[in-house]
PDB file of C-alpha atoms in Angstrom:
ATOM      1  CA  MET A   5     -75.730-106.763-129.839  1.00  0.00           C
ATOM      2  CA  LYS A   6     -76.588-106.359-126.068  1.00  0.00           C
ATOM      3  CA  LYS A   7     -78.931-109.429-126.510  1.00  0.00           C
ATOM      4  CA  PHE A   8     -76.132-111.691-127.943  1.00  0.00           C
ATOM      5  CA  LEU A   9     -73.884-110.646-124.937  1.00  0.00           C
ATOM      6  CA  ILE A  10     -76.684-111.341-122.317  1.00  0.00           C
ATOM      7  CA  SER A  11     -77.099-114.804-124.089  1.00  0.00           C
ATOM      8  CA  LEU A  12     -73.432-115.447-124.139  1.00  0.00           C
ATOM      9  CA  LEU A  13     -73.209-114.942-120.531  1.00  0.00           C
ATOM     10  CA  LEU A  14     -75.955-116.942-119.727  1.00  0.00           C
ATOM     11  CA  MET A  15     -74.366-119.899-121.653  1.00  0.00           C
ATOM     12  CA  LEU A  16     -71.113-119.407-119.911  1.00  0.00           C
ATOM     13  CA  PRO A  17     -71.845-121.410-116.710  1.00  0.00           C
ATOM     14  CA  LEU A  18     -73.311-124.298-118.999  1.00  0.00           C
ATOM     15  CA  ALA A  19     -69.920-124.309-120.806  1.00  0.00           C
ATOM     16  CA  PHE A  20     -68.030-124.566-117.604  1.00  0.00           C
ATOM     17  CA  SER A  21     -70.260-127.114-115.979  1.00  0.00           C
ATOM     18  CA  ALA A  22     -69.792-129.320-119.185  1.00  0.00           C
ATOM     19  CA  GLN A  23     -66.129-128.973-119.036  1.00  0.00           C
ATOM     20  CA  ALA A  24     -65.934-129.833-115.162  1.00  0.00           C
ATOM     21  CA  GLN A  25     -67.683-133.062-116.395  1.00  0.00           C
ATOM     22  CA  GLN A  26     -64.970-134.379-118.189  1.00  0.00           C
ATOM     23  CA  LYS A  27     -63.252-137.359-117.026  1.00  0.00           C
ATOM     24  CA  ILE A  28     -59.729-137.538-116.286  1.00  0.00           C
ATOM     25  CA  GLY A  29     -57.959-141.022-116.374  1.00  0.00           C
ATOM     26  CA  VAL A  30     -54.401-141.891-114.878  1.00  0.00           C
ATOM     27  CA  VAL A  31     -52.272-144.816-115.678  1.00  0.00           C
ATOM     28  CA  ASN A  32     -49.146-146.268-114.475  1.00  0.00           C
ATOM     29  CA  THR A  33     -46.978-147.330-117.592  1.00  0.00           C
ATOM     30  CA  ALA A  34     -44.338-148.620-115.497  1.00  0.00           C
ATOM     31  CA  ALA A  35     -46.439-150.987-113.684  1.00  0.00           C
ATOM     32  CA  ILE A  36     -47.732-151.985-117.063  1.00  0.00           C
ATOM     33  CA  MET A  37     -44.235-152.408-118.829  1.00  0.00           C
ATOM     34  CA  GLU A  38     -43.002-154.300-115.754  1.00  0.00           C
ATOM     35  CA  GLU A  39     -45.470-157.063-116.298  1.00  0.00           C
ATOM     36  CA  LEU A  40     -45.644-157.164-119.944  1.00  0.00           C
ATOM     37  CA  PRO A  41     -44.113-160.526-121.281  1.00  0.00           C
ATOM     38  CA  ASP A  42     -42.469-158.645-124.063  1.00  0.00           C
ATOM     39  CA  VAL A  43     -40.668-156.280-122.198  1.00  0.00           C
ATOM     40  CA  LYS A  44     -39.284-159.294-120.323  1.00  0.00           C
ATOM     41  CA  ALA A  45     -38.399-160.854-123.456  1.00  0.00           C
ATOM     42  CA  ALA A  46     -36.800-157.713-124.874  1.00  0.00           C
ATOM     43  CA  THR A  47     -34.776-157.339-121.763  1.00  0.00           C
ATOM     44  CA  THR A  48     -33.402-160.886-121.693  1.00  0.00           C
ATOM     45  CA  LYS A  49     -32.196-160.304-125.457  1.00  0.00           C
ATOM     46  CA  ILE A  50     -30.531-156.880-124.203  1.00  0.00           C
ATOM     47  CA  GLN A  51     -28.702-158.764-121.298  1.00  0.00           C
ATOM     48  CA  ASP A  52     -27.755-161.477-123.585  1.00  0.00           C
ATOM     49  CA  LEU A  53     -26.043-159.021-126.009  1.00  0.00           C
ATOM     50  CA  ALA A  54     -24.442-157.028-123.068  1.00  0.00           C
ATOM     51  CA  LYS A  55     -22.832-160.498-121.727  1.00  0.00           C
ATOM     52  CA  GLN A  56     -21.518-161.198-125.095  1.00  0.00           C
ATOM     53  CA  TYR A  57     -19.978-157.663-125.433  1.00  0.00           C
ATOM     54  CA  ASP A  58     -18.648-157.773-122.031  1.00  0.00           C
ATOM     55  CA  ALA A  59     -17.038-161.050-122.959  1.00  0.00           C
ATOM     56  CA  GLU A  60     -15.492-159.335-125.749  1.00  0.00           C
ATOM     57  CA  ILE A  61     -14.083-156.531-123.885  1.00  0.00           C
ATOM     58  CA  LYS A  62     -12.845-158.827-121.067  1.00  0.00           C
ATOM     59  CA  ARG A  63     -11.060-160.763-123.676  1.00  0.00           C
ATOM     60  CA  MET A  64      -9.501-157.457-125.226  1.00  0.00           C
ATOM     61  CA  GLN A  65      -8.419-156.507-121.767  1.00  0.00           C
ATOM     62  CA  ASP A  66      -6.836-159.798-120.860  1.00  0.00           C
ATOM     63  CA  GLU A  67      -5.014-159.562-123.962  1.00  0.00           C
ATOM     64  CA  MET A  68      -3.735-156.002-123.341  1.00  0.00           C
ATOM     65  CA  LYS A  69      -2.827-157.023-119.687  1.00  0.00           C
ATOM     66  CA  THR A  70      -0.484-160.056-120.910  1.00  0.00           C
ATOM     67  CA  LYS A  71       1.131-157.599-123.411  1.00  0.00           C
ATOM     68  CA  LEU A  72       1.727-155.145-120.673  1.00  0.00           C
ATOM     69  CA  GLU A  73       3.275-157.787-118.259  1.00  0.00           C
ATOM     70  CA  ALA A  74       5.537-159.136-121.140  1.00  0.00           C
ATOM     71  CA  TYR A  75       6.520-155.555-122.025  1.00  0.00           C
ATOM     72  CA  GLN A  76       7.180-154.935-118.148  1.00  0.00           C
ATOM     73  CA  LYS A  77       9.403-157.975-117.949  1.00  0.00           C
ATOM     74  CA  GLU A  78      11.316-157.218-121.076  1.00  0.00           C
ATOM     75  CA  GLU A  79      11.506-153.508-120.685  1.00  0.00           C
ATOM     76  CA  ALA A  80      14.966-153.405-119.129  1.00  0.00           C
ATOM     77  CA  SER A  81      16.483-155.283-121.942  1.00  0.00           C
ATOM     78  CA  MET A  82      14.869-153.546-124.828  1.00  0.00           C
ATOM     79  CA  THR A  83      16.152-150.762-126.828  1.00  0.00           C
ATOM     80  CA  ASP A  84      14.761-147.360-127.163  1.00  0.00           C
ATOM     81  CA  VAL A  85      13.341-148.132-130.508  1.00  0.00           C
ATOM     82  CA  ILE A  86      11.584-151.244-129.479  1.00  0.00           C
ATOM     83  CA  LYS A  87      10.335-149.732-126.302  1.00  0.00           C
ATOM     84  CA  LYS A  88       8.623-146.959-128.181  1.00  0.00           C
ATOM     85  CA  ARG A  89       7.019-149.536-130.678  1.00  0.00           C
ATOM     86  CA  ARG A  90       5.520-151.523-127.630  1.00  0.00           C
ATOM     87  CA  GLN A  91       4.450-148.427-125.960  1.00  0.00           C
ATOM     88  CA  GLN A  92       2.601-147.310-129.165  1.00  0.00           C
ATOM     89  CA  GLU A  93       1.284-150.875-129.688  1.00  0.00           C
ATOM     90  CA  LEU A  94      -0.051-150.831-125.954  1.00  0.00           C
ATOM     91  CA  GLN A  95      -1.575-147.472-126.412  1.00  0.00           C
ATOM     92  CA  GLU A  96      -3.347-148.465-129.622  1.00  0.00           C
ATOM     93  CA  MET A  97      -4.762-151.706-127.847  1.00  0.00           C
ATOM     94  CA  GLU A  98      -6.040-149.186-125.148  1.00  0.00           C
ATOM     95  CA  ALA A  99      -7.649-146.993-127.496  1.00  0.00           C
ATOM     96  CA  ARG A 100      -9.085-149.959-129.728  1.00  0.00           C
ATOM     97  CA  THR A 101     -10.593-151.190-126.407  1.00  0.00           C
ATOM     98  CA  GLN A 102     -12.197-147.936-125.306  1.00  0.00           C
ATOM     99  CA  ASN A 103     -13.650-147.613-128.819  1.00  0.00           C
ATOM    100  CA  SER A 104     -14.972-150.947-128.902  1.00  0.00           C
ATOM    101  CA  TYR A 105     -16.421-150.414-125.624  1.00  0.00           C
ATOM    102  CA  GLN A 106     -18.110-147.054-126.609  1.00  0.00           C
ATOM    103  CA  MET A 107     -19.550-148.703-129.881  1.00  0.00           C
ATOM    104  CA  MET A 108     -20.885-151.729-127.900  1.00  0.00           C
ATOM    105  CA  GLN A 109     -22.632-149.462-125.684  1.00  0.00           C
ATOM    106  CA  GLU A 110     -24.184-147.452-128.623  1.00  0.00           C
ATOM    107  CA  GLU A 111     -25.288-150.776-130.045  1.00  0.00           C
ATOM    108  CA  ILE A 112     -26.969-151.844-126.931  1.00  0.00           C
ATOM    109  CA  GLN A 113     -28.981-148.741-126.882  1.00  0.00           C
ATOM    110  CA  LYS A 114     -29.918-149.191-130.519  1.00  0.00           C
ATOM    111  CA  GLU A 115     -30.994-152.647-130.045  1.00  0.00           C
ATOM    112  CA  GLN A 116     -32.830-151.685-126.878  1.00  0.00           C
ATOM    113  CA  GLU A 117     -34.786-148.877-128.786  1.00  0.00           C
ATOM    114  CA  LYS A 118     -35.382-151.283-131.823  1.00  0.00           C
ATOM    115  CA  LEU A 119     -37.033-153.725-129.396  1.00  0.00           C
ATOM    116  CA  MET A 120     -38.859-151.309-127.083  1.00  0.00           C
ATOM    117  CA  ALA A 121     -40.372-149.204-129.604  1.00  0.00           C
ATOM    118  CA  PRO A 122     -43.150-151.516-131.055  1.00  0.00           C
ATOM    119  CA  ILE A 123     -44.048-152.162-127.196  1.00  0.00           C
ATOM    120  CA  ARG A 124     -44.307-148.772-126.260  1.00  0.00           C
ATOM    121  CA  THR A 125     -46.638-148.362-129.474  1.00  0.00           C
ATOM    122  CA  LYS A 126     -48.656-151.358-128.377  1.00  0.00           C
ATOM    123  CA  VAL A 127     -49.185-149.780-124.781  1.00  0.00           C
ATOM    124  CA  THR A 128     -49.953-146.335-126.153  1.00  0.00           C
ATOM    125  CA  THR A 129     -52.530-147.865-128.494  1.00  0.00           C
ATOM    126  CA  ALA A 130     -53.978-149.731-125.449  1.00  0.00           C
ATOM    127  CA  ILE A 131     -54.252-146.625-123.327  1.00  0.00           C
ATOM    128  CA  ASN A 132     -55.800-144.828-126.077  1.00  0.00           C
ATOM    129  CA  LYS A 133     -58.839-147.813-126.332  1.00  0.00           C
ATOM    130  CA  VAL A 134     -59.225-147.559-122.806  1.00  0.00           C
ATOM    131  CA  CYS A 135     -59.352-143.881-122.889  1.00  0.00           C
ATOM    132  CA  GLU A 136     -62.192-143.897-125.367  1.00  0.00           C
ATOM    133  CA  ALA A 137     -63.900-146.914-123.654  1.00  0.00           C
ATOM    134  CA  GLN A 138     -63.847-144.955-120.677  1.00  0.00           C
ATOM    135  CA  GLY A 139     -64.929-141.622-122.158  1.00  0.00           C
ATOM    136  CA  CYS A 140     -61.811-139.789-120.502  1.00  0.00           C
ATOM    137  CA  ALA A 141     -60.982-136.547-122.153  1.00  0.00           C
ATOM    138  CA  TYR A 142     -57.445-136.867-120.789  1.00  0.00           C
ATOM    139  CA  VAL A 143     -55.005-139.603-119.468  1.00  0.00           C
ATOM    140  CA  PHE A 144     -52.188-138.715-117.408  1.00  0.00           C
ATOM    141  CA  GLU A 145     -48.947-140.649-116.142  1.00  0.00           C
ATOM    142  CA  SER A 146     -49.806-141.420-112.526  1.00  0.00           C
ATOM    143  CA  GLY A 147     -45.979-141.469-111.456  1.00  0.00           C
ATOM    144  CA  VAL A 148     -45.442-137.763-112.584  1.00  0.00           C
ATOM    145  CA  MET A 149     -48.599-136.247-110.747  1.00  0.00           C
ATOM    146  CA  LEU A 150     -48.152-134.606-107.343  1.00  0.00           C
ATOM    147  CA  ALA A 151     -51.776-135.432-106.397  1.00  0.00           C
ATOM    148  CA  MET A 152     -54.714-137.203-107.685  1.00  0.00           C
ATOM    149  CA  GLY A 153     -58.239-136.359-106.791  1.00  0.00           C
ATOM    150  CA  SER A 154     -60.820-139.010-105.835  1.00  0.00           C
ATOM    151  CA  THR A 155     -62.815-138.475-109.329  1.00  0.00           C
ATOM    152  CA  ALA A 156     -59.865-139.481-111.585  1.00  0.00           C
ATOM    153  CA  LEU A 157     -60.084-142.662-113.006  1.00  0.00           C
ATOM    154  CA  ASP A 158     -57.182-145.354-112.551  1.00  0.00           C
ATOM    155  CA  LEU A 159     -56.960-147.093-115.734  1.00  0.00           C
ATOM    156  CA  THR A 160     -53.783-149.311-115.287  1.00  0.00           C
ATOM    157  CA  GLN A 161     -55.764-152.595-114.699  1.00  0.00           C
ATOM    158  CA  ALA A 162     -57.836-152.088-117.757  1.00  0.00           C
ATOM    159  CA  VAL A 163     -54.976-151.107-119.810  1.00  0.00           C
ATOM    160  CA  LYS A 164     -53.455-154.487-118.667  1.00  0.00           C
ATOM    161  CA  ASP A 165     -56.590-156.297-119.381  1.00  0.00           C
ATOM    162  CA  VAL A 166     -56.454-155.045-122.879  1.00  0.00           C
ATOM    163  CA  LEU A 167     -52.786-156.058-123.301  1.00  0.00           C
ATOM    164  CA  GLY A 168     -53.878-159.715-121.793  1.00  0.00           C
ATOM    165  CA  ILE A 169     -51.781-159.155-118.672  1.00  0.00           C
ATOM    166  CA  ARG A 170     -53.117-161.374-115.907  1.00  0.00           C
ATOM    167  CA  PRO A 171     -53.064-159.719-112.302  1.00  0.00           C
ATOM    168  CA  ALA A 172     -50.409-161.518-110.217  1.00  0.00           C
ATOM    169  CA  ALA A 173     -51.506-163.991-107.564  1.00  0.00           C
ATOM    170  CA  ALA A 174     -51.615-162.492-103.843  1.00  0.00           C
ATOM    171  CA  PRO A 175     -48.958-164.375-101.968  1.00  0.00           C
ATOM    172  CA  ALA A 176     -50.740-166.882 -99.666  1.00  0.00           C
ATOM    173  CA  ARG A 177     -50.795-165.954 -95.843  1.00  0.00           C
ATOM    174  CA  THR A 178     -49.138-168.475 -93.512  1.00  0.00           C
ATOM    175  CA  SER A 179     -51.268-169.742 -90.779  1.00  0.00           C
ATOM    176  CA  GLY A 180     -49.365-168.264 -88.081  1.00  0.00           C
ATOM    177  CA  ALA A 181     -49.070-164.922 -89.428  1.00  0.00           C
ATOM    178  CA  LYS A 182     -49.590-161.818 -87.025  1.00  0.00           C
ATOM    179  CA  LYS A 183     -51.833-158.858 -88.098  1.00  0.00           C
TER     180      LYS A 183
END
């Protein structure tokens, strides 16, 4: 038993040195998503849907405004029964508009999730592929780290390469620019 403990203690530094050799990678998924054409296309679809919904809400609000103005003009000459009915009608229109707005917001969120889920899967798959190719034990999101050591591998460009994202061209310098 004593020999076993001694041999275990002798192997302990080897285990720690092997663990210290593990590569750690970082990736900036926001930078990747920003340049991914699929994200731009999804964003455009979501914006188009939001514009349609905004137009419908504006139409509903305009209709309600017109009815309210008509009510206010005629209010003095209305009987109490007609006033109550019109007030109820205006309240129902307001409730329908608010309901519609809420439903449209939920629909936009669902559509966004539906469009972005396969893109996130695609990016995650690319990150895993690069992680394996680089021999990294771990990959962390660079945007949430407080500090990053010099031995951490920034895999962002490698993931962009796997996804087929071309590096953006550097802006051309003007000849009279100061350094």
